[in-house]
């Protein structure tokens, strides 16, 4: 389930996903993501990681002091509305991951496809 708990701010809206982790009943894996273009005035990866820590208590309902992070990963995934991967034939519509408009964090190409329909 993709969840958002805050309004759009600064050209972005934060989306969250959380999954149980196998290490214990209260352990979880949490993702925060957003969709942005590559304009220079967009937040840096470092700024987005800082925003993750600021927003985590509101999303999970837990103080940062109560958390014991085991691993922190962050990065970006370039995706395309108009894919540079053109089909080799006329009258062929590429969809999902094959289209190059995939979204690796939100259930792959299907989620990206449904956003662009």
GROMACS .gro file of C-alpha atoms in nm, residues 50-96:
model
   47
   50UNK     CA    1   1.716   1.471   0.579
   51UNK     CA    2   1.347   1.507   0.496
   52UNK     CA    3   1.305   1.131   0.543
   53UNK     CA    4   1.433   1.155   0.902
   54UNK     CA    5   1.217   1.462   0.972
   55UNK     CA    6   0.900   1.298   0.835
   56UNK     CA    7   0.955   0.945   0.972
   57UNK     CA    8   0.799   1.013   1.316
   58UNK     CA    9   0.482   1.152   1.155
   59UNK     CA   10   0.453   0.856   0.919
   60UNK     CA   11   0.539   0.573   1.159
   61UNK     CA   12   0.412   0.732   1.480
   62UNK     CA   13   0.741   0.664   1.653
   63UNK     CA   14   1.019   0.886   1.788
   64UNK     CA   15   1.356   0.863   1.614
   65UNK     CA   16   1.507   0.786   1.956
   66UNK     CA   17   1.306   0.462   1.959
   67UNK     CA   18   1.449   0.342   1.628
   68UNK     CA   19   1.757   0.129   1.575
   69UNK     CA   20   1.843   0.164   1.205
   70UNK     CA   21   2.025  -0.142   1.072
   71UNK     CA   22   2.096  -0.006   0.725
   72UNK     CA   23   2.020   0.314   0.536
   73UNK     CA   24   2.010   0.320   0.157
   74UNK     CA   25   1.908   0.607  -0.063
   75UNK     CA   26   1.940   0.704  -0.424
   76UNK     CA   27   1.746   0.787  -0.735
   77UNK     CA   28   1.599   0.600  -1.028
   78UNK     CA   29   1.585   0.784  -1.360
   79UNK     CA   30   1.257   0.720  -1.537
   80UNK     CA   31   1.099   0.861  -1.850
   81UNK     CA   32   0.761   0.984  -1.964
   82UNK     CA   33   0.881   0.977  -2.326
   83UNK     CA   34   1.116   0.682  -2.327
   84UNK     CA   35   1.437   0.699  -2.529
   85UNK     CA   36   1.382   0.327  -2.598
   86UNK     CA   37   1.168   0.341  -2.909
   87UNK     CA   38   1.004   0.024  -3.040
   88UNK     CA   39   1.157  -0.123  -3.354
   89UNK     CA   40   0.821  -0.148  -3.532
   90UNK     CA   41   0.529   0.078  -3.620
   91UNK     CA   42   0.200   0.035  -3.430
   92UNK     CA   43   0.367  -0.122  -3.126
   93UNK     CA   44   0.285   0.021  -2.784
   94UNK     CA   45   0.537  -0.061  -2.513
   95UNK     CA   46   0.393  -0.075  -2.162
   96UNK     CA   47   0.529  -0.122  -1.811
   0.00000   0.00000   0.00000
